[in-house]
Short mmCIF file of C-alpha atoms in Angstrom, two decimals:
data_model
loop_
_atom_site.label_atom_id
_atom_site.label_comp_id
_atom_site.label_asym_id
_atom_site.label_seq_id
_atom_site.Cartn_x
_atom_site.Cartn_y
_atom_site.Cartn_z
CA MET O 22 0.00 0.00 0.00
CA MET O 23 2.82 2.41 0.92
CA LYS O 24 4.66 1.65 -2.32
CA TYR O 25 1.48 2.34 -4.33
CA PHE O 26 0.90 5.54 -2.38
CA THR O 27 4.47 6.71 -2.97
CA HIS O 28 4.39 5.99 -6.70
CA THR O 29 0.96 7.61 -7.04
CA ASN O 30 2.12 10.76 -5.28
CA ALA O 31 5.31 10.81 -7.37
CA GLY O 32 3.19 10.65 -10.53
CA LYS O 33 0.93 13.48 -9.33
CA LEU O 34 3.95 15.62 -8.40
CA LYS O 35 5.47 14.98 -11.82
CA LEU O 36 2.23 16.03 -13.59
CA ASN O 37 1.89 19.13 -11.39
CA PHE O 38 5.49 20.07 -12.09
CA ARG O 39 5.00 19.72 -15.84
CA ALA O 40 1.77 21.76 -15.76
CA LYS O 41 3.41 24.55 -13.76
CA MET O 42 6.48 24.67 -15.98
CA ASN O 43 4.35 24.69 -19.16
CA LEU O 44 2.18 27.48 -17.75
CA LEU O 45 5.24 29.48 -16.68
CA THR O 46 6.96 29.14 -20.05
CA THR O 47 3.79 29.94 -21.98
CA GLY O 48 3.23 32.99 -19.81
CA LEU O 49 6.77 34.27 -20.25
CA ILE O 50 6.68 33.85 -24.04
CA PHE O 51 3.26 35.53 -24.22
CA VAL O 52 4.44 38.50 -22.12
CA LEU O 53 7.52 38.90 -24.31
CA LEU O 54 5.41 38.85 -27.47
CA LEU O 55 2.96 41.32 -25.92
CA LEU O 56 5.79 43.68 -25.01
CA SER O 57 7.28 43.37 -28.48
CA THR O 58 3.83 44.21 -29.96
CA PHE O 59 3.49 47.40 -27.91
CA LEU O 60 7.09 48.30 -28.63
CA GLY O 61 6.51 47.76 -32.37
CA ASN O 62 3.39 49.91 -32.29
CA GLY O 63 5.28 52.61 -30.43
CA VAL O 64 8.01 52.63 -33.04
CA MET O 65 5.35 52.77 -35.76
CA ILE O 66 3.73 55.80 -34.08
CA LEU O 67 7.07 57.59 -34.01
CA LEU O 68 7.74 56.79 -37.66
CA ILE O 69 4.27 58.05 -38.66
CA HIS O 70 4.66 61.13 -36.47
CA HIS O 71 7.95 62.09 -38.11
CA GLY O 72 6.65 61.38 -41.59
CA PHE O 73 8.75 58.29 -42.34
CA ILE O 74 5.56 56.29 -42.94
CA ASN O 75 2.50 57.71 -44.75
CA ALA O 76 -0.48 56.22 -42.96
CA GLY O 77 -3.06 58.66 -44.34
CA PRO O 78 -5.02 61.20 -42.31
CA PRO O 79 -4.69 61.07 -38.47
CA SER O 80 -8.22 59.71 -38.12
CA SER O 81 -7.20 56.50 -39.89
CA GLN O 82 -3.93 55.99 -37.97
CA ILE O 83 -5.46 54.91 -34.67
CA PRO O 84 -7.67 52.12 -36.15
CA LEU O 85 -4.63 50.96 -38.14
CA LEU O 86 -2.55 50.70 -34.98
CA ILE O 87 -5.36 48.93 -33.12
CA GLN O 88 -5.80 46.42 -35.96
CA THR O 89 -2.05 45.86 -36.13
CA GLY O 90 -1.90 45.29 -32.38
CA ILE O 91 -4.82 42.83 -32.36
CA ILE O 92 -3.38 40.87 -35.27
CA SER O 93 0.05 40.80 -33.58
CA ILE O 94 -1.45 39.52 -30.32
CA ILE O 95 -3.42 36.79 -32.11
CA ILE O 96 -0.40 35.67 -34.12
CA GLY O 97 1.79 35.83 -30.99
CA THR O 98 -0.69 33.74 -29.02
CA LEU O 99 -0.77 31.05 -31.71
CA ILE O 100 3.02 31.00 -31.93
CA THR O 101 3.22 30.79 -28.13
CA LEU O 102 0.91 27.77 -28.01
CA LEU O 103 2.89 26.04 -30.75
CA ILE O 104 6.43 26.56 -29.44
CA SER O 105 5.99 26.84 -25.67
CA HIS O 106 6.66 23.11 -25.14
CA LEU O 107 9.93 23.10 -27.10
CA PRO O 108 12.25 24.72 -24.48
CA LEU O 109 10.97 22.34 -21.81
CA LYS O 110 11.25 19.12 -23.82
CA PRO O 111 14.75 18.23 -22.48
CA LEU O 112 13.58 18.98 -18.95
CA HIS O 113 10.51 16.76 -19.40
CA THR O 114 12.78 13.96 -20.64
CA LEU O 115 15.02 14.35 -17.58
CA VAL O 116 12.08 14.40 -15.16
CA GLU O 117 10.66 11.25 -16.74
CA ALA O 118 14.04 9.49 -16.47
CA ILE O 119 14.43 10.49 -12.81
CA HIS O 120 10.95 9.10 -12.15
CA GLN O 121 12.02 5.80 -13.73
CA VAL O 122 15.09 5.66 -11.46
CA SER O 123 12.94 6.38 -8.40
CA THR O 124 10.89 3.25 -9.20
CA GLY O 125 14.04 1.09 -9.34
CA ASN O 126 14.77 1.10 -13.08
CA TYR O 127 18.53 1.75 -13.26
CA ASP O 128 18.82 0.81 -16.96
CA VAL O 129 17.22 4.04 -18.17
CA LYS O 130 19.39 6.28 -20.39
CA ILE O 131 18.83 9.76 -21.80
CA HIS O 132 20.47 11.47 -24.79
CA LEU O 133 20.11 15.24 -24.69
CA GLU O 134 22.10 17.17 -27.30
CA HIS O 135 20.42 20.59 -27.27
CA PRO O 136 20.86 22.98 -25.62
CA ALA O 137 24.56 22.29 -25.09
CA GLU O 138 24.29 22.60 -21.30
CA PHE O 139 21.98 19.59 -21.19
CA ARG O 140 24.60 17.38 -22.86
CA GLU O 141 26.72 17.34 -19.70
CA VAL O 142 23.61 16.74 -17.59
CA SER O 143 22.77 13.79 -19.84
CA ASP O 144 26.26 12.29 -19.53
CA CYS O 145 26.27 12.69 -15.73
CA PHE O 146 22.83 11.13 -15.43
CA ASN O 147 23.81 8.11 -17.55
CA HIS O 148 26.98 7.63 -15.51
CA MET O 149 24.92 7.78 -12.31
CA THR O 150 22.49 5.10 -13.50
CA GLU O 151 25.40 2.87 -14.54
CA GLU O 152 26.90 3.16 -11.05
CA LEU O 153 23.52 2.50 -9.43
CA SER O 154 22.97 -0.53 -11.65
CA CYS O 155 26.40 -1.92 -10.75
CA THR O 156 25.82 -1.32 -7.03
CA GLU O 157 22.41 -2.99 -7.21
CA MET O 158 23.91 -6.01 -8.96
CA LEU O 159 26.64 -6.31 -6.32
CA ARG O 160 24.09 -5.93 -3.54
CA SER O 161 21.93 -8.67 -5.05
CA ASP O 162 24.92 -10.98 -5.46
CA PHE O 163 26.02 -10.31 -1.90
CA ILE O 164 22.59 -11.09 -0.47
CA ASN O 165 22.71 -14.46 -2.20
CA ASN O 166 26.30 -15.13 -1.07
CA PHE O 167 25.66 -13.77 2.40
CA SER O 168 22.59 -15.95 2.85
CA HIS O 169 24.62 -18.95 1.74
CA GLU O 170 27.51 -18.02 4.05
CA PHE O 171 25.17 -17.91 7.05
CA LYS O 172 22.93 -20.80 6.12
CA THR O 173 25.66 -23.35 5.37
CA PRO O 174 27.37 -23.36 8.80
CA ILE O 175 24.05 -23.10 10.64
CA VAL O 176 22.70 -26.16 8.80
CA SER O 177 25.97 -27.97 9.45
CA VAL O 178 25.96 -27.14 13.18
CA LEU O 179 22.32 -28.18 13.50
CA GLY O 180 22.87 -31.44 11.65
CA PHE O 181 25.92 -32.56 13.63
CA ALA O 182 24.36 -31.43 16.91
CA LYS O 183 21.44 -33.79 16.22
CA LEU O 184 23.86 -36.62 15.39
CA LEU O 185 25.62 -36.10 18.73
CA LYS O 186 22.42 -37.07 20.54
CA SER O 187 22.86 -40.64 19.34
CA ASP O 188 24.16 -43.16 21.89
CA GLN O 189 25.70 -45.31 19.17
CA LEU O 190 28.51 -42.92 18.23
CA THR O 191 32.10 -43.85 18.90
CA LYS O 192 34.44 -41.49 20.73
CA ASP O 193 36.26 -40.65 17.49
CA GLN O 194 33.01 -39.80 15.75
CA ARG O 195 31.96 -37.53 18.59
CA GLU O 196 35.32 -35.75 18.46
CA GLU O 197 35.01 -35.32 14.69
CA TYR O 198 31.48 -33.92 14.88
CA LEU O 199 32.46 -31.56 17.71
CA ASP O 200 35.42 -30.26 15.67
CA ILE O 201 33.09 -29.57 12.75
CA ILE O 202 30.66 -27.69 15.01
CA ILE O 203 33.55 -25.65 16.46
CA GLU O 204 34.90 -24.77 12.98
CA GLU O 205 31.50 -23.78 11.60
CA SER O 206 30.79 -21.71 14.70
CA ARG O 207 34.14 -19.95 14.19
CA ARG O 208 33.15 -19.11 10.60
CA LEU O 209 29.89 -17.60 11.78
CA SER O 210 31.69 -15.60 14.45
CA GLU O 211 34.22 -14.22 11.95
CA LEU O 212 31.49 -13.24 9.51
CA SER O 213 29.48 -11.46 12.19
CA THR O 214 32.59 -9.66 13.46
CA THR O 215 33.52 -8.48 9.96
CA ILE O 216 30.03 -7.11 9.36
CA LEU O 217 30.08 -5.24 12.68
CA ASP O 218 33.59 -3.87 12.07
CA LEU O 219 32.70 -2.59 8.62
CA SER O 220 29.51 -0.99 9.90
CA ARG O 221 31.38 0.70 12.75
CA ILE O 222 34.24 1.96 10.57
CA GLU O 223 31.93 3.25 7.83
CA SER O 224 30.23 5.46 10.42
CA LEU O 225 33.56 7.19 11.20
CA SER O 226 34.48 10.42 9.45
CA SER O 227 37.75 11.00 11.31
CA LEU O 228 40.13 9.24 13.71
CA SER O 229 40.56 9.92 17.41
CA GLY O 230 42.89 8.44 19.98
CA GLN O 231 45.84 7.96 17.63
CA THR O 232 49.14 6.81 19.14
CA THR O 233 52.73 6.48 17.95
CA PHE O 234 53.93 2.89 17.54
CA SER O 235 56.32 0.77 15.50
CA LEU O 236 54.71 -0.02 12.16
CA SER O 237 57.26 -2.70 11.27
CA GLU O 238 56.67 -4.48 14.58
CA GLN O 239 52.90 -4.32 14.06
CA ILE O 240 53.19 -6.00 10.65
CA ARG O 241 55.33 -8.75 12.18
CA GLU O 242 52.68 -9.31 14.85
CA ALA O 243 49.99 -9.60 12.17
CA ILE O 244 52.11 -12.20 10.35
CA LEU O 245 52.52 -14.20 13.56
CA LEU O 246 48.78 -14.11 14.22
CA LEU O 247 48.24 -15.79 10.86
CA GLU O 248 51.02 -18.35 11.27
CA TYR O 249 48.57 -21.24 11.51
CA LYS O 250 47.28 -20.35 8.03
CA TRP O 251 50.51 -19.78 6.11
CA SER O 252 52.27 -22.70 7.82
CA GLN O 253 49.45 -25.07 6.74
CA LYS O 254 50.15 -24.09 3.12
CA HIS O 255 53.93 -24.29 3.67
CA LEU O 256 54.42 -20.76 2.40
CA LYS O 257 57.80 -19.10 2.31
CA LEU O 258 57.67 -15.56 3.73
CA ASP O 259 59.96 -12.90 2.26
CA LEU O 260 60.07 -9.94 4.67
CA ASN O 261 61.79 -6.62 3.98
CA LEU O 262 60.60 -4.24 6.68
CA GLU O 263 62.21 -0.90 7.33
CA GLU O 264 62.10 0.08 11.01
CA LEU O 265 59.85 3.12 11.49
CA ASP O 266 57.24 4.60 13.81
CA ILE O 267 53.89 6.04 12.76
CA LEU O 268 51.09 8.07 14.36
CA ALA O 269 47.84 6.21 13.67
CA ASP O 270 44.98 4.19 15.10
CA GLU O 271 46.86 1.06 16.14
CA ALA O 272 43.89 -1.30 16.30
CA LEU O 273 42.46 -0.29 12.92
CA LEU O 274 45.78 -0.51 11.07
CA LYS O 275 46.44 -3.92 12.57
CA GLN O 276 43.11 -5.11 11.19
CA ALA O 277 44.07 -3.78 7.75
CA TRP O 278 47.39 -5.73 7.73
CA ILE O 279 45.65 -8.90 8.91
CA ASN O 280 43.07 -8.63 6.11
CA LEU O 281 45.69 -7.96 3.43
CA LEU O 282 47.93 -10.80 4.61
CA ASP O 283 44.99 -13.17 4.94
CA ASN O 284 43.99 -12.34 1.36
CA GLY O 285 47.53 -13.01 0.14
CA ILE O 286 47.69 -16.34 1.99
CA LYS O 287 44.30 -17.39 0.65
CA PHE O 288 45.33 -16.93 -2.97
CA SER O 289 48.88 -18.26 -2.65
CA PRO O 290 49.49 -21.81 -3.91
CA GLU O 291 50.92 -24.43 -1.55
CA PHE O 292 54.69 -24.15 -1.13
CA GLY O 293 54.46 -20.69 -2.70
CA LYS O 294 55.95 -17.39 -1.56
CA LEU O 295 54.40 -14.35 0.10
CA SER O 296 56.41 -11.12 0.05
CA VAL O 297 55.85 -8.26 2.48
CA SER O 298 57.83 -5.01 2.35
CA LEU O 299 57.83 -1.66 4.15
CA HIS O 300 59.85 1.40 3.16
CA THR O 301 59.63 5.19 3.22
CA LYS O 302 59.56 7.57 0.26
CA ASP O 303 58.93 11.34 0.00
CA GLY O 304 57.27 11.69 3.40
CA THR O 305 55.17 8.54 3.07
CA CYS O 306 55.49 4.92 4.09
CA ILE O 307 54.71 2.22 1.54
CA VAL O 308 53.59 -1.28 2.44
CA LYS O 309 53.43 -3.97 -0.25
CA VAL O 310 51.92 -7.44 0.08
CA GLN O 311 52.70 -9.63 -2.94
CA ASP O 312 51.39 -13.11 -3.62
CA HIS O 313 52.16 -15.45 -6.51
CA GLY O 314 48.65 -16.76 -6.97
CA PRO O 315 46.29 -16.72 -9.97
CA GLY O 316 46.16 -12.93 -10.21
CA MET O 317 43.14 -11.10 -11.63
CA ASP O 318 41.96 -9.35 -14.76
CA GLN O 319 41.37 -5.59 -15.05
CA VAL O 320 37.64 -5.81 -14.33
CA THR O 321 38.28 -7.66 -11.07
CA SER O 322 41.08 -5.23 -10.14
CA ASP O 323 38.71 -2.29 -10.57
CA LEU O 324 36.07 -3.86 -8.32
CA ILE O 325 38.20 -5.71 -5.78
CA PHE O 326 37.77 -3.06 -3.05
CA THR O 327 34.01 -2.87 -3.55
CA LYS O 328 31.86 -4.15 -0.73
CA PHE O 329 30.41 -7.61 -1.27
CA TYR O 330 32.55 -8.28 -4.36
CA GLN O 331 34.25 -11.66 -4.67
CA GLY O 332 36.33 -11.94 -7.82
CA ASP O 333 37.52 -15.57 -7.60
CA THR O 334 34.43 -17.71 -7.00
CA SER O 335 36.61 -20.76 -6.32
CA HIS O 336 37.60 -19.16 -2.98
CA GLN O 337 34.15 -17.97 -1.90
CA SER O 338 34.01 -20.42 0.96
CA GLU O 339 37.14 -18.78 2.40
CA GLY O 340 35.86 -15.21 2.40
CA ASN O 341 32.82 -12.98 2.36
CA GLY O 342 33.79 -10.11 0.06
CA LEU O 343 34.17 -7.60 2.90
CA GLY O 344 37.82 -7.86 3.97
CA LEU O 345 39.36 -5.63 1.29
CA ALA O 346 36.50 -3.12 1.50
CA LEU O 347 37.35 -2.85 5.19
CA VAL O 348 41.03 -2.29 4.33
CA LYS O 349 40.17 0.51 1.91
CA LYS O 350 38.02 2.34 4.47
CA ILE O 351 40.70 2.04 7.18
CA ILE O 352 43.46 3.34 4.92
CA GLU O 353 41.31 6.23 3.67
CA LEU O 354 40.56 7.21 7.28
CA HIS O 355 44.34 7.55 7.69
CA ARG O 356 44.46 9.81 4.59
CA GLY O 357 46.21 7.08 2.62
CA THR O 358 45.58 5.04 -0.50
CA VAL O 359 45.43 1.34 -1.31
CA THR O 360 45.78 0.00 -4.85
CA VAL O 361 46.42 -3.32 -6.55
CA GLU O 362 48.69 -4.33 -9.41
CA SER O 363 47.80 -7.66 -10.94
CA ASN O 364 47.85 -9.75 -14.09
CA THR O 365 46.07 -13.01 -14.69
CA GLY O 366 48.38 -15.91 -13.84
CA LYS O 367 51.08 -13.66 -12.37
CA GLY O 368 49.87 -12.93 -8.85
CA SER O 369 48.83 -9.67 -7.22
CA THR O 370 50.57 -6.88 -5.32
CA PHE O 371 48.57 -4.72 -2.90
CA ILE O 372 50.19 -1.35 -2.25
CA VAL O 373 49.33 0.84 0.75
CA VAL O 374 50.65 4.41 0.93
CA LEU O 375 50.32 6.29 4.25
CA PRO O 376 51.47 9.82 5.09
CA LEU O 377 54.07 10.15 7.86
#
């Protein structure tokens, strides 16, 4: 009911807007034509008065002027009715397109060439709808993935919890089922934590409570926290960390390093190499995390920091499409940048630049 009410009101507002704009334009054109008629008659009076035009005896001049004025007004009115809609046609097209977007149609496009000012409006509008369409697609994909991410461990926990009620299970079976329940519960906990962290960080517009600490030591700590992951894949770590201190939010930056390293570990092949470097340049510190995994194409590189986006579907079970979006927000809060250099089949290098 509310949706119908909203769309109905939007339609009425659109019609009222059009009617008012048509009336305003028609009125302005009519007034201009009326003024030009009186001005023309005034000029004619002056020309007759000074003898430039022979209009006959004075008694016939006034009816001539009145007839000329009436004819001019009639012709002006007809012209007004015929052309009054032309200046507003681009605006009507834009209003109609905006109405389509308000109803959820992000595929609408407009092509306004005249007047020239509307060309830029047209280009901006089309770019906006493309961005909205892309965001909507990502949101839809995430809802599907997110539902799957939550549902799968819940179903697993429920199923193995029911099996544990059986008296016929061996000790080894019970241990196996309990381990599965613990692992699936951990996945749910990590997903919930990531969602809460992203929500909290997105609400921040600036940082408070910054402290000075060793950035190189913090990166080492993040690597140690993930030892159980990179040791399982037998990865070789290549560290080149310049010793330096930085003023920043220690907890947030640590989360950023953990997410970047975790991403590199996830996409590294077994017995592969993960390179991490830290150095200073021109008043900034630069952190690079390089893996030798499958890499990514340009389309994936452009979207990799977008919320909910998962480029490599073969690793969906290991992530939720939020980790790198979280990294980007944290780095931007520190007035820094994060980019990626990657080629398909040649691995990826994530580069973080922070001001000192």
